[in-house]
């Protein structure tokens, strides 16, 4: 037991909070189950949301080792993301440059309901956005803003073949945005659900939106198998209140799961039964050939109104302020995780269809029929714990639900609803993740609990403690705690996938002959400096272990100097860095075959060093250079060179 381990090896640590560590972690040989020997690969990738860091942490499982932080919605000085001229447009929005967001739900692309390893999507919660990360390069390649939305939380869950990723607004907002009294919430505010089309090559665009009452749309999952063509969104605040929600939004005994027939929506769009409304939203795309992002501002969107589109949306009454909504691998069961209830409510897709056919409606809200609860409910998991939040599935017909208040994961049988096992988490678990656990073919084996609180689990680090995940072995009848590991940022959700679905497609560098950057330099012969008024363009190359050019003169105070740095390396894992003393910027980190641009505006005269930041060879420390900055009025000629070669203009 852990307690014994603590006594033997860490006598001073104890267990300050008085909780009992259970899980039998060292009772049998769990250490070897998470041990990945030096030089060996993990079996799974885990993509953990960074929460309010705005990024994605890539870990290996079972070791828990952090492999990379992928910058998505927040600038990242380590990689120059959001600092280089090429990546700044990725963070453009209708509000201008927004260098941060709160990212909750990574979602892998799927083919036939199985994770396929092409892309991972993630939502930006604060300034509504969805990003797409290309898993051949582990880079963010596209971000689309979601208009008419406020708090993109129920997002970006995918459909079975990644036809769409969805976005539901967490906050009701005035529609269209306008200056109104907040206490007119129920009249003036609306809740919008958005479907973002994903093309074969991954390109995203807002296909349509659905205008609904101003409930808070919390989470979503799309159907699969028989229920393919539908998406289910949880709601809370069906009371439509705007103040003291902790009380006001907990009045109704049941809120709803909104069931959206998106195939029907496609028909209505094809028939032209939509309103085209003005909406300003940014669409940012990174081009792998030009190594450059462009941002385009879009100006309209198609909106479907349920009262004009019968059969588009139904409400399924669900107790009690449901948080997660999860669809089992067969697509038949829709699990509502009522966070203020002790029970889990499971709806049946078959019963829902029958209730629709029989028009078993309780009432109608804003043109949306409310189905009768007893007609759609399949069963409930009773007294499993307190505060159910999220459910994932394994490959053996079992479901696993996180319970926030009682800090545990509960394993139960799909169909009989019987509780099979409980495992404590440390502490306050939010989402849980099983590789493929929200797909048609879960990969089983491991479960990761994403915990909100880590009190007493790790060495203290001041007032804020590390965020944490816990790994469980779920291959047997009983769950077994194997490992605690810290995460980069607060993990909300995560997704996992076996490494064999990603590794074969990973790129090792960008082929230099495919580089279409307008300021590329494809060899040292192309390296040069050009002046155009007070704009200076430096076409620079890097190769172990020098810059070309490495000495530049003729730069003047007040110039705008653009260093376009092309990394000529055509080998795996040889980025070069580029940093300039005093620049109001981060570094560049340029991959092999890539061109990236660094803007520098010298403010005073002098000779300024620059250098490579990434230890690239034994002579890395020699990889440096100088720029001479002269007064604005000087007539020092533009001059650059490397070694004996010098060009004067
Ligand atoms: Cu943390 Cu999915 Cu934003 Cu639940 S959410 S816990
Ligand atoms: Cu290039 Cu260090």
XYZ file of C-alpha atoms and ligand atoms in Angstrom:
657
model
C 0.000 0.000 0.000
C 1.067 3.570 -0.545
C 1.069 4.270 3.176
C 3.774 1.660 3.671
C 5.757 3.089 0.813
C 5.494 6.522 2.402
C 6.740 5.237 5.726
C 9.616 3.380 4.214
C 10.930 5.983 1.848
C 9.404 9.353 2.591
C 8.961 9.377 6.331
C 8.419 13.125 6.569
C 5.719 13.367 3.930
C 2.845 11.689 5.678
C -0.628 12.428 4.488
C -1.441 15.922 5.624
C -5.071 16.122 4.621
C -5.903 12.965 6.490
C -7.265 11.217 3.427
C -6.512 7.586 3.039
C -4.664 6.741 -0.099
C -6.269 3.683 -1.549
C -6.045 1.937 -4.848
C -3.500 -0.598 -3.724
C -1.075 1.222 -5.939
C 2.023 -0.649 -4.896
C 0.264 -3.728 -3.620
C 1.255 -5.595 -6.702
C 3.637 -4.697 -9.430
C 1.989 -1.568 -10.843
C 5.325 0.175 -11.319
C 6.227 -2.171 -14.143
C 2.837 -1.524 -15.768
C 3.651 2.142 -16.297
C 7.375 1.711 -16.825
C 8.450 2.414 -20.368
C 12.094 1.482 -20.609
C 14.591 4.090 -21.833
C 14.452 4.244 -25.606
C 11.043 2.617 -25.875
C 7.817 4.190 -27.010
C 4.570 4.511 -25.138
C 1.652 2.541 -26.517
C -0.811 5.443 -26.606
C -0.841 9.168 -27.176
C -2.979 11.216 -24.792
C -3.958 14.718 -25.871
C -4.846 16.711 -22.761
C -6.593 20.044 -22.941
C -4.557 22.793 -21.343
C -7.648 24.529 -19.944
C -6.829 28.174 -19.314
C -3.397 27.788 -20.859
C -5.201 27.559 -24.215
C -2.908 24.764 -25.419
C -2.814 20.967 -25.762
C -0.408 18.772 -23.809
C 0.691 15.593 -25.568
C 1.542 12.780 -23.185
C 2.533 9.172 -23.668
C 0.576 6.410 -21.933
C 1.101 4.475 -19.788
C 4.175 6.445 -18.707
C 2.392 9.812 -18.425
C 5.494 11.480 -19.888
C 4.906 14.918 -21.412
C 6.064 14.863 -25.045
C 5.023 18.238 -26.382
C 2.844 21.253 -25.707
C 1.067 22.233 -28.915
C 0.291 25.946 -28.982
C -3.280 26.515 -30.138
C -5.094 29.583 -28.815
C -2.329 31.211 -26.796
C 0.938 32.704 -27.880
C 3.901 30.493 -27.068
C 7.308 32.107 -26.837
C 9.019 28.726 -26.859
C 7.936 28.125 -30.431
C 7.397 31.703 -31.590
C 3.705 30.867 -32.094
C 1.712 34.082 -32.295
C 5.006 36.034 -32.430
C 6.254 35.194 -35.905
C 4.671 37.129 -38.759
C 3.483 33.820 -40.224
C 1.546 32.684 -37.144
C 0.117 36.012 -35.906
C -2.903 35.690 -38.251
C -3.816 32.389 -36.531
C -4.938 34.364 -33.481
C -6.933 36.964 -35.373
C -10.632 37.276 -34.512
C -13.493 39.681 -35.146
C -12.211 41.417 -31.982
C -8.692 41.720 -33.389
C -5.679 39.788 -32.130
C -6.689 37.591 -29.175
C -3.562 35.902 -27.780
C -5.210 33.587 -25.267
C -8.142 31.272 -24.746
C -9.534 28.599 -22.491
C -9.433 25.216 -24.248
C -11.491 22.337 -22.845
C -12.253 19.540 -25.257
C -9.748 17.932 -27.597
C -11.594 15.758 -30.121
C -9.903 13.378 -32.548
C -11.206 13.055 -36.085
C -13.094 9.840 -36.817
C -13.755 7.638 -39.830
C -16.654 5.181 -39.514
C -16.836 6.125 -35.878
C -13.208 5.210 -35.139
C -10.397 7.566 -34.288
C -8.254 7.869 -37.416
C -5.272 9.944 -36.266
C -5.609 12.647 -38.938
C -6.483 15.671 -36.814
C -7.454 16.763 -33.374
C -9.872 19.625 -32.824
C -10.259 21.739 -29.701
C -12.602 24.490 -28.574
C -11.730 28.001 -27.508
C -14.256 28.692 -24.796
C -13.822 32.395 -24.123
C -13.684 33.965 -27.583
C -15.645 31.249 -29.375
C -13.347 29.364 -31.738
C -12.523 25.860 -32.953
C -8.988 24.877 -33.880
C -7.755 21.999 -35.992
C -4.343 20.463 -35.313
C -2.707 18.375 -38.036
C -1.315 15.221 -36.416
C 1.296 14.658 -39.114
C 3.101 17.733 -37.790
C 1.445 18.333 -34.378
C 0.787 21.956 -35.323
C -2.339 24.095 -35.300
C -3.266 24.599 -38.942
C -6.718 26.179 -38.813
C -8.896 28.210 -36.448
C -12.457 29.284 -37.144
C -14.348 31.739 -34.988
C -17.959 30.938 -34.050
C -20.323 33.901 -34.507
C -23.514 34.604 -32.508
C -22.059 32.694 -29.607
C -20.721 33.382 -26.106
C -18.635 30.721 -24.429
C -18.023 27.901 -26.870
C -18.232 25.063 -24.382
C -20.276 22.258 -25.996
C -17.644 21.875 -28.646
C -16.000 20.587 -30.868
C -17.505 17.089 -30.723
C -17.421 15.309 -34.055
C -19.847 13.266 -36.105
C -19.070 9.690 -37.109
C -17.084 10.557 -40.239
C -16.000 14.010 -39.149
C -18.637 15.502 -41.424
C -19.040 18.231 -38.819
C -17.662 19.415 -35.530
C -20.237 21.209 -33.391
C -20.284 24.314 -31.248
C -23.041 25.194 -28.782
C -23.058 28.459 -26.898
C -22.664 28.216 -23.148
C -23.881 31.766 -22.550
C -27.113 33.088 -23.953
C -26.300 36.343 -25.743
C -28.492 38.997 -27.411
C -29.279 37.990 -30.957
C -28.053 39.895 -32.809
C -25.637 41.452 -30.281
C -27.075 44.776 -29.104
C -27.285 47.160 -26.185
C -30.148 45.845 -24.007
C -30.947 45.568 -20.302
C -29.582 42.329 -18.890
C -32.879 41.650 -17.131
C -34.531 41.292 -20.539
C -32.621 38.033 -20.874
C -35.647 35.832 -21.579
C -36.890 38.084 -24.406
C -33.711 39.330 -26.019
C -31.142 36.592 -25.518
C -30.786 33.436 -27.601
C -28.750 30.257 -27.604
C -27.097 29.249 -30.865
C -25.913 25.819 -31.956
C -23.368 25.791 -34.769
C -22.343 23.091 -37.217
C -18.879 23.506 -38.682
C -18.362 21.514 -41.855
C -15.059 19.638 -42.142
C -13.993 18.869 -45.716
C -11.990 15.823 -46.822
C -8.755 17.804 -46.526
C -9.776 19.106 -43.118
C -10.834 22.617 -44.182
C -13.516 24.012 -41.853
C -16.371 26.435 -42.476
C -19.531 27.380 -40.596
C -22.227 25.405 -42.461
C -25.273 26.567 -40.483
C -26.528 27.660 -37.104
C -29.720 26.764 -35.225
C -31.468 29.458 -33.190
C -32.730 28.189 -29.831
C -33.858 29.641 -26.502
C -31.162 31.162 -24.319
C -30.412 28.040 -22.303
C -26.786 27.280 -21.458
C -25.639 24.560 -23.878
C -23.065 22.645 -21.901
C -21.751 19.588 -23.703
C -22.521 17.517 -26.768
C -21.961 14.233 -28.527
C -23.134 13.035 -31.888
C -24.905 9.778 -32.565
C -23.286 6.749 -34.142
C -24.618 3.674 -35.948
C -28.423 4.004 -35.867
C -28.257 7.417 -34.302
C -25.774 8.717 -36.886
C -27.236 11.964 -38.199
C -28.147 13.286 -34.754
C -26.300 15.341 -32.158
C -27.246 15.649 -28.483
C -26.537 18.803 -26.495
C -27.070 19.119 -22.732
C -28.624 22.280 -21.365
C -28.870 23.934 -17.991
C -30.405 27.256 -17.023
C -33.586 26.333 -18.858
C -34.955 28.832 -16.331
C -33.324 31.494 -18.573
C -31.948 33.545 -15.693
C -29.049 35.948 -15.832
C -28.119 36.430 -12.186
C -27.126 34.205 -9.240
C -27.264 31.173 -11.463
C -26.043 28.848 -8.736
C -29.527 29.183 -7.287
C -31.598 30.526 -10.166
C -30.516 27.922 -12.701
C -31.121 25.011 -10.349
C -34.898 25.463 -9.975
C -36.193 23.143 -12.650
C -36.408 19.521 -11.728
C -35.453 18.637 -15.267
C -33.514 20.474 -17.924
C -33.150 19.173 -21.451
C -30.965 17.298 -23.820
C -31.511 18.947 -27.205
C -31.534 16.326 -29.966
C -30.640 17.844 -33.334
C -31.303 16.007 -36.591
C -28.440 17.420 -38.651
C -29.300 15.401 -41.752
C -32.675 17.181 -41.622
C -30.802 20.463 -41.261
C -28.897 19.665 -44.456
C -32.226 19.150 -46.244
C -33.559 22.490 -45.010
C -30.367 24.211 -46.098
C -30.628 22.594 -49.554
C -34.251 23.799 -49.763
C -33.181 27.317 -48.898
C -35.228 27.397 -45.661
C -32.697 29.480 -43.791
C -32.147 33.107 -42.975
C -28.878 34.534 -44.144
C -27.801 36.979 -41.454
C -24.800 39.283 -41.168
C -22.123 37.930 -38.835
C -18.469 38.831 -38.525
C -16.064 35.974 -37.810
C -12.476 35.137 -38.635
C -11.259 32.101 -40.519
C -7.525 31.493 -40.152
C -5.644 28.933 -42.196
C -2.002 27.914 -42.079
C -0.604 26.816 -45.435
C 2.051 24.121 -45.175
C 3.601 25.130 -48.519
C 3.929 28.861 -47.912
C 4.483 28.245 -44.170
C 2.162 31.149 -43.615
C -1.245 31.745 -42.038
C -3.855 33.970 -43.593
C -6.898 35.366 -41.843
C -10.113 36.023 -43.748
C -13.067 37.868 -42.230
C -16.399 36.254 -43.081
C -19.573 38.321 -43.090
C -22.661 36.130 -43.086
C -24.050 32.888 -41.794
C -27.091 30.667 -42.452
C -29.493 30.373 -39.525
C -32.243 27.768 -39.207
C -35.289 28.605 -37.041
C -36.828 25.467 -35.454
C -40.410 26.774 -35.677
C -39.947 26.969 -39.452
C -38.134 23.637 -39.682
C -40.256 20.836 -38.216
C -38.354 17.726 -37.138
C -35.079 19.602 -36.694
C -34.805 19.718 -32.874
C -36.459 17.931 -29.934
C -35.960 18.399 -26.220
C -35.508 15.326 -24.002
C -36.287 16.173 -20.351
C -33.272 15.179 -18.239
C -32.651 15.640 -14.509
C -30.899 17.801 -13.149
C -28.687 20.438 -14.791
C -26.964 17.742 -16.864
C -23.294 18.353 -17.651
C -21.882 15.680 -19.992
C -23.942 13.851 -22.584
C -22.340 10.685 -23.861
C -23.463 8.198 -26.487
C -22.520 4.546 -26.053
C -20.528 2.747 -28.785
C -23.675 1.195 -30.305
C -25.321 4.584 -30.629
C -28.466 3.400 -28.810
C -27.957 4.961 -25.382
C -27.640 8.639 -24.595
C -26.305 9.168 -21.079
C -27.213 12.409 -19.315
C -24.868 13.186 -16.443
C -27.120 15.233 -14.148
C -24.540 17.013 -12.058
C -27.000 17.885 -9.274
C -28.392 14.408 -9.055
C -27.233 11.115 -7.627
C -28.579 9.079 -10.519
C -27.579 8.925 -14.135
C -30.373 9.140 -16.656
C -30.011 7.101 -19.824
C -32.222 7.764 -22.834
C -32.899 5.313 -25.633
C -32.514 6.420 -29.230
C -35.063 3.826 -30.372
C -37.599 5.090 -27.838
C -36.872 8.658 -28.831
C -37.598 7.868 -32.484
C -40.845 6.111 -31.519
C -41.901 9.027 -29.317
C -41.289 11.369 -32.236
C -43.306 9.143 -34.584
C -46.161 8.968 -32.046
C -45.919 12.679 -31.331
C -45.626 11.962 -27.590
C -45.012 15.583 -26.781
C -45.369 17.135 -23.363
C -45.326 20.676 -24.663
C -43.449 22.872 -27.102
C -40.854 25.581 -26.427
C -39.996 28.079 -29.180
C -41.158 25.654 -31.832
C -39.254 22.724 -30.304
C -41.374 19.754 -29.161
C -40.574 18.495 -25.656
C -40.763 14.697 -25.623
C -42.372 12.912 -22.668
C -39.688 11.823 -20.217
C -41.147 8.349 -19.599
C -41.337 7.755 -23.348
C -37.631 8.287 -23.944
C -35.884 7.107 -20.806
C -34.214 3.697 -21.000
C -33.129 3.383 -17.410
C -30.996 4.927 -14.756
C -27.891 4.084 -12.830
C -28.948 4.440 -9.205
C -27.060 5.809 -6.217
C -23.719 5.446 -7.898
C -22.198 8.536 -6.300
C -22.729 12.293 -6.190
C -22.289 14.818 -8.962
C -21.946 12.741 -12.130
C -20.156 14.714 -14.843
C -18.880 12.596 -17.726
C -19.103 9.057 -19.076
C -16.763 7.086 -21.352
C -17.026 3.519 -22.611
C -14.754 0.504 -22.959
C -14.752 -2.251 -25.580
C -16.629 -4.722 -23.359
C -20.020 -3.067 -22.928
C -19.126 -1.134 -19.782
C -19.451 2.530 -19.025
C -17.370 4.628 -16.635
C -18.724 7.793 -15.060
C -16.855 10.452 -13.121
C -18.452 11.742 -9.916
C -17.090 15.122 -8.941
C -18.447 15.475 -5.431
C -17.609 11.984 -4.227
C -14.272 11.950 -6.166
C -14.667 8.605 -7.828
C -15.017 6.753 -11.084
C -17.916 4.320 -11.238
C -17.979 1.417 -13.652
C -21.423 0.221 -14.705
C -22.989 -2.127 -17.220
C -24.644 -0.606 -20.262
C -28.180 -2.029 -20.565
C -28.574 -3.431 -17.033
C -27.379 -0.210 -15.342
C -25.826 -2.176 -12.498
C -22.829 -0.715 -10.732
C -19.824 -3.028 -11.127
C -16.955 -1.204 -9.471
C -15.885 2.083 -7.932
C -12.428 3.626 -7.769
C -11.411 6.688 -5.793
C -9.704 9.573 -7.539
C -7.481 12.179 -5.913
C -9.374 14.495 -6.093
C -12.535 15.974 -7.628
C -12.490 14.310 -10.988
C -13.919 16.155 -14.010
C -13.670 14.371 -17.309
C -12.355 10.856 -17.727
C -10.761 9.464 -20.866
C -10.453 6.013 -22.362
C -8.631 5.896 -25.715
C -11.483 5.860 -28.252
C -13.896 6.016 -25.308
C -16.390 8.250 -27.093
C -16.118 6.407 -30.411
C -17.710 3.274 -31.869
C -14.573 1.235 -31.132
C -13.087 2.078 -27.745
C -9.519 0.814 -27.394
C -9.971 -0.002 -23.701
C -7.013 -0.923 -21.483
C -6.538 2.426 -19.709
C -8.663 5.117 -18.166
C -7.329 8.550 -17.302
C -9.078 10.620 -14.636
C -8.616 14.369 -15.079
C -8.702 15.825 -11.615
C -9.467 19.336 -10.454
C -7.644 19.270 -7.153
C -4.293 17.703 -6.219
C -3.933 18.663 -2.552
C -1.162 16.657 -0.881
C -0.377 14.487 -3.915
C 2.749 16.318 -5.092
C 5.553 18.444 -3.711
C 4.051 21.856 -2.953
C 4.755 24.654 -5.437
C 3.439 27.706 -3.628
C -0.208 28.742 -3.515
C -0.957 26.968 -6.769
C -0.385 23.254 -7.008
C 0.161 21.298 -10.195
C -2.747 20.027 -12.215
C -2.985 16.321 -12.441
C -4.246 13.205 -14.104
C -4.466 9.658 -12.818
C -4.072 6.499 -14.846
C -6.126 3.363 -14.160
C -5.798 -0.096 -15.604
C -9.301 -1.127 -16.725
C -8.377 -4.396 -18.421
C -9.670 -6.499 -15.525
C -12.954 -6.575 -13.613
C -11.710 -4.062 -11.093
C -10.141 -0.739 -11.892
C -6.604 -0.390 -10.650
C -4.855 2.910 -9.965
C -1.425 2.898 -11.606
C -0.043 6.407 -11.734
C -0.383 10.101 -10.902
C 1.101 12.475 -13.437
C 1.066 16.276 -13.640
C -0.320 17.993 -16.719
C 0.591 21.222 -18.501
C -2.363 23.447 -17.643
C -5.716 22.355 -16.281
C -6.917 19.284 -18.069
C -10.626 19.315 -18.740
C -11.078 16.627 -21.325
C -8.485 14.522 -23.122
C -8.504 12.080 -25.975
C -6.304 9.059 -26.455
C -5.327 6.965 -29.431
C -2.973 4.072 -30.016
C 0.353 5.316 -31.325
C 0.194 3.077 -34.406
C -2.567 5.289 -35.806
C -0.324 8.361 -35.761
C 3.338 7.368 -35.904
C 3.433 6.176 -39.565
C 2.181 9.567 -40.765
C 4.463 11.800 -38.761
C 6.543 14.138 -40.927
C 10.224 14.503 -40.126
C 10.810 17.823 -41.873
C 9.304 19.986 -44.587
C 10.766 19.229 -48.049
C 12.697 22.340 -48.992
C 11.798 21.983 -52.678
C 8.127 22.384 -51.700
C 8.753 25.640 -49.846
C 6.605 28.343 -51.473
C 7.187 31.074 -48.914
C 7.485 34.358 -50.852
C 10.548 35.300 -48.804
C 12.264 31.915 -48.854
C 15.977 31.473 -49.487
C 16.540 27.998 -50.842
C 20.288 28.038 -50.391
C 23.011 30.341 -49.127
C 23.330 31.772 -52.644
C 19.844 33.261 -52.128
C 20.738 34.867 -48.806
C 20.588 38.656 -49.115
C 19.312 41.922 -47.672
C 16.925 44.268 -49.474
C 15.895 47.738 -48.454
C 12.600 49.299 -49.462
C 12.269 52.714 -47.792
C 12.499 52.053 -44.080
C 11.561 48.410 -44.548
C 14.430 45.946 -44.643
C 13.995 42.345 -45.672
C 16.706 39.909 -44.632
C 16.622 36.623 -46.551
C 18.524 34.466 -44.107
C 19.358 30.777 -44.033
C 20.398 28.433 -41.249
C 22.355 25.232 -41.388
C 24.593 23.634 -38.769
C 26.181 25.789 -37.505
C 25.827 29.244 -39.011
C 23.445 31.873 -40.248
C 23.866 33.337 -43.727
C 24.405 36.237 -43.559
C 25.763 36.535 -40.027
C 26.985 40.138 -40.229
C 24.683 42.896 -41.425
C 25.416 46.627 -41.580
C 23.434 49.574 -42.857
C 20.382 49.097 -40.652
C 19.049 52.381 -39.244
C 17.104 53.384 -36.179
C 13.395 53.359 -37.040
C 13.720 50.655 -39.683
C 11.318 47.763 -39.733
C 13.591 44.793 -40.158
C 12.025 41.534 -41.286
C 14.276 38.505 -40.809
C 12.918 35.774 -43.080
C 14.790 32.759 -41.819
C 14.792 29.573 -43.892
C 16.072 26.463 -42.163
C 17.882 24.474 -44.874
C 18.136 21.304 -42.775
C 16.540 18.212 -44.317
C 16.842 15.925 -41.354
C 14.626 14.952 -38.417
C 14.634 17.120 -35.314
C 17.022 19.876 -36.352
C 15.149 23.117 -35.713
C 17.223 26.259 -35.420
C 16.208 29.148 -33.227
C 16.610 32.863 -33.847
C 16.635 35.580 -31.204
C 17.718 39.240 -31.237
C 18.798 41.157 -28.142
C 16.164 43.592 -26.934
C 13.568 42.642 -29.536
C 9.968 43.119 -28.389
C 9.270 39.637 -29.574
C 9.849 35.998 -28.762
C 12.272 33.763 -30.594
C 11.619 31.946 -33.832
C 11.908 28.185 -33.835
C 12.232 27.127 -37.462
C 11.743 23.513 -38.533
C 13.776 21.923 -41.327
C 12.571 23.247 -44.692
C 10.504 26.009 -43.136
C 10.696 29.796 -43.466
C 9.639 31.997 -40.546
C 9.727 35.748 -40.144
C 10.819 37.847 -37.194
C 9.995 41.558 -37.070
C 12.469 43.802 -35.264
C 12.342 47.575 -34.931
C 15.692 48.858 -33.627
C 15.256 51.898 -31.392
C 18.857 52.919 -30.734
C 22.271 52.732 -32.386
C 24.743 49.998 -31.613
C 25.869 46.578 -32.689
C 23.312 44.000 -31.710
C 23.987 40.275 -31.387
C 21.642 37.545 -32.495
C 21.966 33.803 -32.009
C 20.494 30.348 -32.401
C 18.499 29.307 -29.343
C 18.162 25.575 -29.965
C 21.217 23.463 -29.189
C 21.700 22.086 -32.697
C 25.265 20.776 -32.874
C 28.585 20.779 -31.068
C 29.128 24.215 -32.600
C 25.696 25.541 -31.650
C 27.256 28.067 -29.336
C 29.143 29.467 -32.361
C 25.873 29.987 -34.214
C 25.636 33.736 -33.762
C 25.907 37.034 -35.618
C 25.761 40.847 -35.451
C 23.627 43.634 -36.827
C 25.015 47.154 -36.903
C 22.394 49.835 -36.259
C 23.277 53.386 -37.375
C 21.487 56.714 -36.912
C 18.523 57.445 -39.138
C 20.558 60.155 -40.924
C 23.630 58.025 -41.600
C 24.639 56.892 -45.059
C 26.295 53.618 -44.091
C 25.782 51.290 -47.039
C 23.721 48.159 -46.745
C 26.239 45.375 -46.398
C 26.028 41.729 -45.439
C 28.256 38.746 -45.358
C 29.326 35.377 -44.085
C 33.006 34.637 -43.610
C 35.100 36.185 -46.359
C 32.153 36.768 -48.667
C 30.649 40.204 -48.410
C 28.087 42.084 -50.451
C 27.836 45.871 -50.372
C 24.978 47.815 -51.911
Cu -14.239 20.774 -17.340
Cu -16.005 19.478 -20.335
Cu -15.339 22.342 -19.632
Cu -16.698 18.928 -17.538
S -15.806 20.594 -18.620
S -15.321 18.816 -15.958
Cu 21.317 26.271 -34.705
Cu 21.822 26.095 -32.473
